[in-house]
Tab-separated table of C-alpha atoms in Angstrom:
chain	number	residue	atom	x	y	z
Z	59	MET	CA	-0.048	-0.012	-0.435
Z	60	ALA	CA	2.532	2.525	-1.032
Z	61	ASN	CA	1.336	6.119	-1.888
Z	62	VAL	CA	-1.018	6.256	1.084
Z	63	ASP	CA	-2.989	9.807	0.980
Z	64	TRP	CA	-5.425	11.320	3.429
Z	65	ILE	CA	-8.382	10.244	1.232
Z	66	THR	CA	-7.641	6.573	1.111
Z	67	TRP	CA	-6.467	6.343	4.639
Z	68	LYS	CA	-9.076	6.327	7.264
Z	69	THR	CA	-8.913	6.203	11.043
Z	70	ASP	CA	-7.366	2.665	10.873
Z	71	PRO	CA	-3.596	3.096	11.075
Z	72	ASN	CA	-3.550	-0.876	10.167
Z	73	GLU	CA	-4.588	0.738	6.388
Z	74	ILE	CA	-0.859	1.341	6.191
Z	75	ILE	CA	1.803	-1.744	6.084
Z	76	ASN	CA	2.269	-3.522	8.769
Z	77	PRO	CA	5.282	-4.948	9.498
Z	78	ASP	CA	4.287	-7.017	12.529
Z	79	GLN	CA	2.088	-8.510	10.299
Z	80	ILE	CA	3.727	-9.379	7.497
Z	81	GLU	CA	6.749	-11.048	9.984
Z	82	GLU	CA	3.984	-12.866	11.942
Z	83	GLU	CA	2.560	-14.163	8.409
Z	84	ILE	CA	5.973	-15.271	6.806
Z	85	ASN	CA	7.147	-16.737	10.155
Z	86	GLU	CA	4.178	-19.079	10.099
Z	87	TYR	CA	5.246	-20.536	6.520
Z	88	PHE	CA	8.653	-20.775	7.727
Z	89	ASN	CA	8.101	-22.577	10.959
Z	90	HIS	CA	5.369	-25.099	8.939
Z	91	TYR	CA	8.497	-25.795	6.608
Z	92	ASP	CA	10.857	-26.101	9.217
Z	93	SER	CA	9.183	-28.497	11.588
Z	94	TYR	CA	8.180	-30.324	8.720
Z	95	MET	CA	11.864	-30.733	7.727
Z	96	SER	CA	13.216	-31.155	10.866
Z	97	SER	CA	11.152	-33.596	12.777
Z	98	MET	CA	10.440	-35.907	9.399
Z	99	ILE	CA	14.015	-35.736	7.633
Z	100	TYR	CA	16.631	-33.903	9.681
Z	101	GLU	CA	16.589	-35.522	12.865
Z	102	PRO	CA	15.931	-39.202	11.585
Z	103	LEU	CA	18.934	-39.129	8.940
Z	104	LYS	CA	21.180	-37.518	11.739
Z	105	GLU	CA	20.143	-40.456	14.191
Z	106	GLU	CA	20.940	-43.231	11.415
Z	107	MET	CA	24.118	-41.304	10.720
Z	108	ASN	CA	25.154	-41.385	14.271
Z	109	GLN	CA	24.028	-45.172	15.333
Z	110	GLY	CA	22.086	-46.839	12.223
Z	111	GLY	CA	23.058	-48.131	9.184
Z	112	LEU	CA	24.567	-44.969	7.766
Z	113	SER	CA	27.096	-44.747	10.198
Z	114	LYS	CA	30.839	-44.952	9.599
Z	115	ASP	CA	31.288	-48.057	11.329
Z	116	ALA	CA	27.790	-49.482	9.336
Z	117	PHE	CA	29.639	-49.204	5.857
Z	118	GLN	CA	33.315	-48.502	5.036
Z	119	ILE	CA	35.175	-49.419	2.115
Z	120	SER	CA	39.295	-48.689	2.245
Z	121	GLY	CA	38.374	-46.373	4.857
Z	122	ILE	CA	35.767	-44.432	2.513
Z	123	SER	CA	32.289	-44.323	4.124
Z	124	PRO	CA	30.056	-42.728	1.188
Z	125	ALA	CA	26.843	-43.321	2.831
Z	126	TYR	CA	27.791	-41.334	5.798
Z	127	GLU	CA	29.010	-38.884	3.490
Z	128	MET	CA	26.041	-38.677	1.347
Z	129	ALA	CA	23.941	-38.105	4.581
Z	130	ALA	CA	26.068	-35.534	5.773
Z	131	SER	CA	25.963	-33.763	2.462
Z	132	ILE	CA	22.192	-33.600	2.600
Z	133	LEU	CA	21.992	-32.709	6.257
Z	134	LYS	CA	24.910	-29.692	5.316
Z	135	GLU	CA	22.093	-28.602	2.409
Z	136	ILE	CA	18.958	-28.462	4.702
Z	137	GLU	CA	21.028	-26.053	7.299
Z	138	GLU	CA	21.827	-24.062	4.507
Z	139	ILE	CA	18.255	-23.846	3.601
Z	140	LYS	CA	17.461	-22.999	7.071
Z	141	THR	CA	20.314	-20.119	7.015
Z	142	THR	CA	19.039	-18.640	3.885
Z	143	MET	CA	15.635	-18.604	5.293
Z	144	GLU	CA	16.338	-16.775	8.324
Z	145	SER	CA	18.352	-14.398	6.392
Z	146	LEU	CA	15.031	-13.740	4.082
Z	147	GLN	CA	12.935	-13.431	7.591
Z	148	LYS	CA	15.238	-10.592	8.645
Z	149	GLU	CA	15.497	-8.974	5.583
Z	150	ILE	CA	11.665	-9.210	5.194
Z	151	LYS	CA	11.505	-7.417	8.648
Z	152	GLU	CA	13.988	-4.652	7.547
Z	153	SER	CA	12.515	-4.027	4.523
Z	154	SER	CA	8.998	-3.672	5.571
Z	155	GLN	CA	9.863	-1.333	8.299
Z	156	GLU	CA	11.517	0.686	6.032
Z	157	GLN	CA	8.082	0.435	4.008
Z	158	LYS	CA	6.239	1.390	6.602
Z	159	GLU	CA	7.984	4.444	7.524
Z	160	ILE	CA	7.949	5.448	3.641
Z	161	GLU	CA	4.270	5.121	3.828
Z	162	LYS	CA	3.882	6.827	7.268
Z	163	GLN	CA	5.774	10.015	5.886
Z	164	GLN	CA	3.628	9.961	2.885
Z	165	LEU	CA	0.272	9.784	4.834
Z	166	ILE	CA	1.788	12.467	7.255
Z	167	ASP	CA	2.733	15.148	4.246
Z	168	ALA	CA	-0.657	14.145	2.679
Z	169	ILE	CA	-2.785	15.224	5.908
Z	170	GLU	CA	-0.437	18.391	6.842
Z	171	ASP	CA	-1.077	19.364	3.154
Z	172	LYS	CA	-4.767	18.851	3.564
Z	173	LEU	CA	-4.604	20.868	6.755
Z	174	SER	CA	-2.849	23.667	5.568
Z	175	LYS	CA	-5.355	24.269	2.937
Z	176	GLU	CA	-8.288	24.014	5.036
Z	177	LYS	CA	-6.638	26.661	7.590
Z	178	LEU	CA	-6.189	28.866	4.487
Z	179	PHE	CA	-10.014	28.475	3.557
Z	180	LEU	CA	-10.814	29.274	6.973
Z	181	LYS	CA	-8.901	32.353	7.453
Z	182	THR	CA	-9.969	33.915	4.036
Z	183	ILE	CA	-13.689	33.346	4.968
Z	184	GLU	CA	-13.010	34.974	8.190
Z	185	SER	CA	-11.198	38.080	7.124
Z	186	ARG	CA	-13.051	38.617	3.801
Z	187	GLN	CA	-16.504	40.549	4.124
Z	188	GLY	CA	-16.833	40.054	0.252
Z	189	ILE	CA	-16.843	36.248	0.290
Z	190	GLN	CA	-19.596	36.583	3.647
Z	191	ASP	CA	-22.012	38.353	1.701
Z	192	GLN	CA	-21.531	35.820	-1.247
Z	193	ILE	CA	-22.593	32.837	0.899
Z	194	LYS	CA	-25.399	35.069	2.442
Z	195	LYS	CA	-26.409	35.126	-1.101
Z	196	LEU	CA	-26.371	31.939	-1.875
Z	197	GLY	CA	-28.521	31.448	1.656
Z	198	GLU	CA	-26.025	29.916	3.533
Z	199	ASP	CA	-25.002	31.429	6.916
Z	200	PRO	CA	-21.051	32.067	6.858
Z	201	GLN	CA	-20.982	31.006	10.368
Z	202	ASP	CA	-22.357	27.386	9.300
Z	203	ILE	CA	-19.271	27.666	6.642
Z	204	ILE	CA	-16.956	28.432	9.472
Z	205	GLY	CA	-18.199	25.818	11.801
Z	206	ILE	CA	-17.752	22.957	9.065
Z	207	ILE	CA	-14.161	24.213	8.102
Z	208	ASN	CA	-13.200	23.882	12.019
Z	209	ASP	CA	-14.499	20.408	12.268
Z	210	ARG	CA	-12.917	19.324	9.433
Z	211	ILE	CA	-9.455	20.970	10.848
Z	212	TYR	CA	-10.120	19.460	14.160
Z	213	LYS	CA	-10.157	15.919	12.535
Z	214	LEU	CA	-7.345	16.313	10.402
Z	215	THR	CA	-5.396	17.060	13.120
Z	216	GLU	CA	-6.120	14.303	15.140
Z	217	ARG	CA	-5.857	12.113	12.048
Z	218	LEU	CA	-2.317	13.731	12.035
Z	219	GLU	CA	-1.512	12.900	15.529
Z	220	VAL	CA	-2.361	8.944	15.054
Z	221	ALA	CA	-0.129	9.155	11.663
Z	222	LYS	CA	2.689	10.558	13.650
Z	223	SER	CA	2.060	7.748	16.469
Z	224	LEU	CA	2.179	4.689	14.054
J	596	MET	CA	42.550	-55.349	-5.036
J	597	ASN	CA	42.556	-54.905	-1.223
J	598	LYS	CA	39.107	-54.733	-0.108
J	599	GLU	CA	39.642	-53.645	3.565
J	600	GLY	CA	36.181	-52.399	5.004
J	601	HIS	CA	33.317	-53.264	6.641
J	602	ILE	CA	29.650	-53.825	6.116
J	603	ASP	CA	26.754	-54.239	8.697
J	604	LEU	CA	23.932	-55.570	7.006
J	605	GLU	CA	21.964	-55.520	10.099
J	606	LYS	CA	22.270	-51.972	10.553
J	607	ILE	CA	21.904	-51.282	6.921
J	608	SER	CA	18.897	-53.392	6.860
J	609	GLY	CA	17.403	-51.351	9.895
J	610	SER	CA	18.056	-48.038	8.095
J	611	ILE	CA	16.039	-49.186	5.229
J	612	GLU	CA	12.937	-48.324	6.342
J	613	PRO	CA	13.517	-44.968	7.797
J	614	LEU	CA	15.386	-43.934	4.686
J	615	SER	CA	12.143	-45.175	2.376
J	616	SER	CA	9.849	-42.949	4.861
J	617	MET	CA	11.627	-40.052	4.036
J	618	GLU	CA	11.890	-41.148	0.536
J	619	ASN	CA	8.282	-40.951	0.564
J	620	ILE	CA	7.449	-37.838	2.573
J	621	ILE	CA	10.101	-35.916	0.060
J	622	ASN	CA	8.520	-37.030	-3.000
J	623	VAL	CA	4.944	-36.669	-2.106
J	624	VAL	CA	4.831	-33.436	0.382
J	625	ASP	CA	5.942	-30.763	-1.933
J	626	LEU	CA	8.061	-28.568	0.768
J	627	SER	CA	8.580	-25.851	-1.729
J	628	ASP	CA	4.779	-24.824	-1.322
J	629	ASN	CA	5.638	-23.040	1.809
J	630	PHE	CA	8.083	-20.588	0.047
J	631	LEU	CA	6.075	-20.017	-2.974
J	632	ASP	CA	2.945	-18.805	-0.566
J	633	ILE	CA	5.938	-16.369	0.832
J	634	GLU	CA	7.012	-15.569	-2.264
J	635	LYS	CA	3.415	-14.696	-3.040
J	636	SER	CA	2.812	-12.172	0.238
J	637	LEU	CA	5.966	-10.332	-0.655
J	638	ARG	CA	4.744	-9.174	-4.233
J	639	GLN	CA	1.963	-8.147	-2.587
J	640	ILE	CA	3.242	-6.094	0.026
J	641	ASN	CA	4.800	-3.747	-3.200
J	642	PHE	CA	7.814	-2.130	-1.562
J	643	GLU	CA	8.777	0.927	-2.677
J	644	HIS	CA	11.719	1.075	-5.128
J	645	ALA	CA	14.292	2.353	-3.063
J	646	ASN	CA	13.869	-0.576	-0.480
J	647	CYS	CA	13.396	-3.271	-2.998
J	648	LEU	CA	13.820	-6.761	-1.450
J	649	PRO	CA	16.040	-8.640	-3.191
J	650	TYR	CA	14.456	-11.927	-2.307
J	651	LYS	CA	14.233	-13.498	-5.692
J	652	GLU	CA	17.773	-14.865	-5.557
J	653	SER	CA	17.090	-16.440	-2.012
J	654	MET	CA	14.125	-18.343	-2.984
J	655	GLU	CA	16.073	-19.780	-6.010
J	656	LEU	CA	18.492	-20.617	-3.888
J	657	ILE	CA	15.937	-22.717	-1.592
J	658	PHE	CA	14.262	-24.231	-4.126
J	659	SER	CA	17.532	-25.639	-5.339
J	660	ASP	CA	18.393	-26.826	-2.301
J	661	LEU	CA	15.476	-28.600	-2.049
J	662	GLU	CA	15.696	-30.271	-5.464
J	663	SER	CA	19.404	-31.515	-4.442
J	664	VAL	CA	18.074	-32.800	-1.094
J	665	LYS	CA	15.143	-34.580	-2.694
J	666	ARG	CA	17.447	-36.297	-5.132
J	667	LYS	CA	19.917	-37.308	-2.748
J	668	ILE	CA	17.361	-38.844	-0.577
J	669	ASN	CA	16.054	-40.814	-3.539
J	670	LEU	CA	19.481	-41.826	-4.221
J	671	LEU	CA	20.333	-42.654	-0.554
J	672	ALA	CA	17.555	-45.159	-0.256
J	673	ASP	CA	18.327	-46.710	-3.253
J	674	ALA	CA	21.959	-47.284	-2.813
J	675	LEU	CA	21.042	-48.771	0.710
J	676	ARG	CA	18.489	-51.243	-1.008
J	677	LYS	CA	20.764	-52.117	-3.370
J	678	THR	CA	23.760	-52.891	-0.816
J	679	LYS	CA	21.639	-55.047	1.370
J	680	ALA	CA	20.379	-56.946	-1.804
J	681	ASN	CA	23.395	-57.742	-3.431
J	682	TYR	CA	26.242	-58.045	-0.910
J	683	THR	CA	27.226	-60.063	1.644
J	684	ASP	CA	30.459	-59.011	2.876
J	685	ILE	CA	33.233	-56.350	1.738
J	686	SER	CA	35.092	-58.940	-0.413
J	687	SER	CA	32.317	-59.491	-2.723
J	688	PHE	CA	32.909	-56.180	-4.184
J	689	SER	CA	34.079	-56.131	-7.682
J	690	GLU	CA	35.544	-53.006	-9.471
J	691	ARG	CA	32.238	-52.986	-11.273
J	692	ASP	CA	30.364	-52.365	-8.069
J	693	LEU	CA	32.798	-49.783	-7.092
J	694	LYS	CA	32.145	-48.157	-10.248
J	695	GLU	CA	28.571	-47.885	-9.516
J	696	PHE	CA	28.613	-47.003	-6.107
J	697	THR	CA	31.388	-43.961	-7.431
J	698	LYS	CA	28.538	-43.011	-9.568
J	699	ILE	CA	25.739	-42.869	-6.897
J	700	TYR	CA	28.049	-41.110	-4.549
J	701	LYS	CA	29.569	-38.970	-7.374
J	702	GLU	CA	28.420	-35.424	-5.326
J	703	THR	CA	30.266	-36.443	-2.297
J	704	PRO	CA	33.815	-36.465	-1.512
J	705	ALA	CA	33.560	-40.164	-1.042
J	706	GLY	CA	32.648	-40.642	-4.642
J	707	GLU	CA	35.734	-39.199	-5.699
J	708	ASP	CA	37.667	-41.479	-3.402
J	709	LEU	CA	35.868	-44.307	-4.737
J	710	SER	CA	37.458	-43.303	-8.591
J	711	LYS	CA	40.504	-43.437	-7.365
J	712	LEU	CA	40.124	-47.158	-5.817
J	713	VAL	CA	38.555	-47.986	-8.962
J	714	GLY	CA	41.621	-46.227	-10.724
J	715	GLU	CA	44.382	-47.920	-8.606
J	716	ALA	CA	42.421	-51.521	-8.514
J	717	LEU	CA	42.784	-51.013	-12.533
J	718	LYS	CA	46.296	-50.095	-12.439
J	719	GLY	CA	47.336	-52.695	-10.382
J	720	LYS	CA	45.662	-55.136	-12.924
J	721	ILE	CA	47.711	-53.992	-15.375
J	722	LYS	CA	50.950	-54.775	-13.650
J	723	SER	CA	49.958	-57.847	-12.785
J	724	VAL	CA	49.419	-58.721	-16.529
J	725	VAL	CA	52.443	-57.217	-17.592
J	726	SER	CA	54.574	-59.195	-15.160
J	727	GLU	CA	52.453	-62.401	-15.951
J	728	VAL	CA	53.638	-61.767	-19.664
J	729	LYS	CA	57.064	-61.061	-18.841
J	730	ALA	CA	57.170	-64.065	-16.919
J	731	GLU	CA	56.358	-66.425	-19.578
J	732	LEU	CA	59.355	-65.071	-21.835
J	733	PRO	CA	62.567	-67.123	-21.689
J	734	THR	CA	65.543	-65.646	-19.943
J	735	GLU	CA	67.830	-67.754	-21.136
J	736	MET	CA	68.642	-70.194	-24.113
J	737	THR	CA	70.362	-73.597	-23.459
J	738	THR	CA	72.853	-74.677	-26.171
J	739	SER	CA	74.852	-77.952	-26.328
J	740	ASP	CA	77.517	-78.402	-28.770
J	741	ASN	CA	79.053	-82.049	-28.245
J	742	GLY	CA	78.103	-82.438	-24.953
J	743	ASN	CA	79.128	-78.998	-24.009
J	744	VAL	CA	76.051	-77.137	-22.678
J	745	THR	CA	76.253	-73.454	-22.760
J	746	THR	CA	73.655	-71.077	-21.535
J	747	ILE	CA	73.348	-67.788	-23.288
J	748	PRO	CA	71.097	-65.192	-21.453
J	749	ILE	CA	68.193	-63.811	-23.541
J	750	PRO	CA	68.457	-59.600	-22.648
J	751	GLU	CA	65.378	-58.248	-21.501
J	752	THR	CA	64.151	-54.550	-22.352
J	753	THR	CA	62.302	-52.715	-19.724
J	754	PRO	CA	59.229	-50.991	-20.792
J	755	THR	CA	59.954	-47.802	-22.555
J	756	THR	CA	56.491	-46.024	-21.598
J	757	GLU	CA	53.765	-46.532	-18.915
J	758	GLU	CA	50.432	-45.673	-19.684
J	759	PRO	CA	48.611	-43.816	-17.168
J	760	PHE	CA	45.890	-46.009	-15.958
J	761	ASN	CA	42.897	-44.793	-17.385
J	762	THR	CA	43.814	-44.596	-20.728
J	763	VAL	CA	44.491	-47.748	-20.856
J	764	PRO	CA	41.985	-49.484	-22.845
J	765	ILE	CA	39.827	-52.067	-20.615
J	766	GLY	CA	40.878	-54.656	-23.662
J	767	ILE	CA	43.594	-55.516	-21.283
J	768	ALA	CA	43.145	-59.041	-22.876
J	769	ILE	CA	45.788	-57.781	-25.362
J	770	GLY	CA	48.363	-58.079	-22.642
J	771	ALA	CA	47.592	-61.494	-21.825
J	772	THR	CA	47.938	-62.773	-25.464
J	773	GLY	CA	51.452	-61.773	-25.418
J	774	ILE	CA	51.750	-58.905	-27.514
J	775	ALA	CA	51.238	-56.485	-24.563
J	776	GLY	CA	51.213	-53.894	-27.263
J	777	SER	CA	48.542	-51.619	-25.200
J	778	ILE	CA	50.996	-50.664	-22.726
J	779	GLY	CA	54.154	-50.334	-24.547
J	780	ALA	CA	56.411	-52.808	-23.500
J	781	VAL	CA	58.948	-54.325	-25.656
J	782	ILE	CA	59.337	-57.613	-25.757
J	783	VAL	CA	63.139	-58.500	-26.798
J	784	ASP	CA	62.741	-60.541	-29.906
J	785	ASP	CA	65.248	-63.281	-29.933
J	786	MET	CA	65.615	-63.545	-33.714
J	787	TYR	CA	64.235	-67.207	-33.581
J	788	SER	CA	61.418	-67.634	-36.029
J	789	LYS	CA	59.686	-70.456	-37.316
J	790	LYS	CA	60.389	-71.646	-40.663
J	791	ASN	CA	58.895	-71.113	-43.510
J	792	LYS	CA	56.753	-68.266	-42.626
J	793	LYS	CA	56.533	-65.494	-44.918
J	794	ASN	CA	57.879	-62.009	-44.184
J	795	LYS	CA	54.856	-60.201	-42.754
J	796	ARG	CA	54.858	-56.525	-41.871
J	797	ILE	CA	52.018	-54.885	-40.307
J	798	SER	CA	52.067	-51.131	-39.682
J	799	HIS	CA	49.037	-49.342	-37.459
J	800	ASN	CA	49.256	-45.462	-37.518
J	801	ASP	CA	52.481	-44.993	-35.665
J	802	VAL	CA	52.521	-48.734	-34.558
J	803	TYR	CA	54.969	-51.065	-36.584
J	804	ILE	CA	54.984	-54.766	-35.776
J	805	GLU	CA	57.336	-56.723	-38.067
J	806	GLU	CA	57.986	-60.604	-37.996
J	807	TYR	CA	60.979	-61.878	-39.658
J	808	THR	CA	61.468	-65.507	-40.999
J	809	GLY	CA	64.680	-67.389	-40.313
J	810	ASP	CA	66.172	-67.144	-43.622
J	811	ASP	CA	66.120	-63.286	-43.290
J	812	ILE	CA	68.345	-63.645	-40.345
J	813	LEU	CA	70.753	-65.828	-41.850
J	814	ASP	CA	71.327	-63.434	-44.748
J	815	ASP	CA	70.845	-60.243	-42.113
J	816	SER	CA	74.727	-58.668	-41.652
J	817	SER	CA	73.386	-57.303	-38.567
J	818	TYR	CA	73.981	-60.544	-36.681
J	819	SER	CA	77.243	-61.576	-35.684
J	820	ALA	CA	78.977	-64.851	-36.825
J	821	THR	CA	78.446	-66.347	-33.284
J	822	GLN	CA	74.544	-65.525	-33.409
J	823	ARG	CA	74.234	-67.018	-36.919
J	824	ASP	CA	76.158	-70.306	-35.954
J	825	LEU	CA	74.190	-70.659	-32.722
J	826	TYR	CA	70.876	-70.326	-35.149
J	827	ASN	CA	72.208	-72.910	-37.563
J	828	ASP	CA	73.308	-75.509	-34.909
J	829	PRO	CA	71.030	-78.084	-34.729
J	830	GLY	CA	71.326	-78.368	-31.092
J	831	ILE	CA	70.056	-75.200	-30.495
J	832	VAL	CA	66.571	-75.372	-28.316
J	833	GLN	CA	64.390	-73.172	-30.145
J	834	GLY	CA	61.492	-71.292	-28.214
J	835	PRO	CA	58.095	-70.405	-29.836
J	836	TYR	CA	58.363	-67.451	-32.007
J	837	ARG	CA	57.690	-64.132	-30.522
J	838	ALA	CA	58.693	-61.661	-32.751
J	839	ALA	CA	56.585	-58.304	-31.601
J	840	ARG	CA	58.336	-55.572	-31.509
J	841	MET	CA	56.789	-52.098	-31.198
J	842	GLU	CA	57.887	-49.221	-32.816
J	843	ARG	CA	56.057	-45.964	-32.156
J	844	GLU	CA	57.696	-43.852	-34.355
J	845	ALA	CA	56.052	-43.520	-37.488
J	846	ASP	CA	58.778	-43.209	-39.586
J	847	ARG	CA	60.657	-45.915	-38.637
J	848	TYR	CA	60.083	-47.680	-41.908
J	849	TYR	CA	62.120	-50.686	-43.164
J	850	GLY	CA	64.638	-50.152	-46.100
J	851	ASN	CA	65.809	-46.532	-46.717
J	852	GLN	CA	65.555	-45.040	-43.342
J	853	LEU	CA	67.601	-48.010	-41.731
J	854	GLN	CA	70.232	-48.779	-44.657
J	855	GLY	CA	73.309	-47.936	-43.878
J	856	MET	CA	72.880	-47.465	-39.982
J	857	ASN	CA	75.527	-49.324	-38.175
J	858	LEU	CA	73.679	-51.842	-36.375
J	859	SER	CA	75.350	-53.977	-33.648
J	860	GLU	CA	74.091	-57.247	-32.217
J	861	ASP	CA	72.372	-55.834	-29.485
J	862	ASP	CA	70.243	-53.511	-31.434
J	863	ASN	CA	66.732	-54.904	-31.929
J	864	ILE	CA	66.098	-53.704	-35.123
J	865	TYR	CA	65.620	-56.142	-38.103
J	866	VAL	CA	66.438	-54.761	-41.291
J	867	ASP	CA	65.062	-55.793	-44.778
J	868	ALA	CA	67.776	-54.071	-47.513
J	869	ASP	CA	65.831	-56.142	-50.256
J	870	ASP	CA	62.277	-55.010	-49.170
J	871	ASP	CA	60.769	-52.257	-51.617
J	872	ASP	CA	57.242	-53.129	-50.802
J	873	ASP	CA	56.370	-49.899	-49.500
J	874	ASP	CA	52.809	-50.224	-49.815
J	875	ASN	CA	52.659	-52.682	-46.643
J	876	TYR	CA	53.482	-49.534	-44.337
J	877	ASN	CA	50.081	-48.316	-43.899
């Protein structure tokens, strides 16, 4: 959700990127894989290498234990997958944090921009009698308009505070 | 081949079931699905260009390793089953079996070590064949002259070249027939031949083999009078003809190149000065 602006972003701060949520989701996938691989492949293989038919003393030709070495290379690759996985988890966390800062700043900039425009509009109405007269001619009370603008400014200020606290 | 080692068939048998179970899991359950889901989530995040997450390389690495793990588990389970089915003890391993195991375990350092064992086994075989061939050759010749027995040693020439084992053709049987040409050994022609055998020259690329008849020897000036006398002596014990002389130089043809050479009785070169049949030398 890049390029967040004050229109698309409501009052729910979770509508911009949520790194914690992303981290949790990714971890779930990783853990599912890891628990499966570890319990079904890695640990049993290790057990066989230590005491079973893959051990060095179970099968050896002139000092070479091919089955043991093959099993060792499998374990090594599983460990490498895990290392790559953990590195990726860390990168995802960092990148999503950065992305959040980007989106947060975009949101703050958008709200502040809108806020400044509303304040200018209010100032214009209050200071220029001619505009108030125009509003009266349209059948509207200038004080009502001023009240509506003040209300929007108030809400935008609240949203700005929320955005800054993200 | 010295087959030192150990096979514990009981332990190996005990490992077959767990390995088969791992095989089934790795083949049925696609563990890469988890990583495909992660990729999908990351694509949806739509990272800003500035902090683009380079996850594709990591994913490729993971997928590649997963495939390798799957392949090796299948190989390992298969290897254990074969070991159990075919071998009762280490001494029943042949070089062929070693080669098969080398293929199975080629992706490990053990594969290279097994390959070396195979090589050493073949090398040992070549040496033993050469030794056997050389052992058949007479090392001396006995003559008798009116009751006086004379023993003349037959000079032995050591091999001029030794082929590395991996270039020696498996047809090592060639060595066993007595020619031993494929390993570059030179077997000395003791200048005796079967009578009435025609001159025969065979050249094969740069290899030159010739056979000589007895009559040619009598006329050959490269032999000393003593040697020719010995040949003519009815008391001479003549061994089987073995005229296998190998020349590796392509231009050592008969005739012109060798004419005029000052050959001594020790030279193992036979010259037919009258030969003009050059067409044979191909």
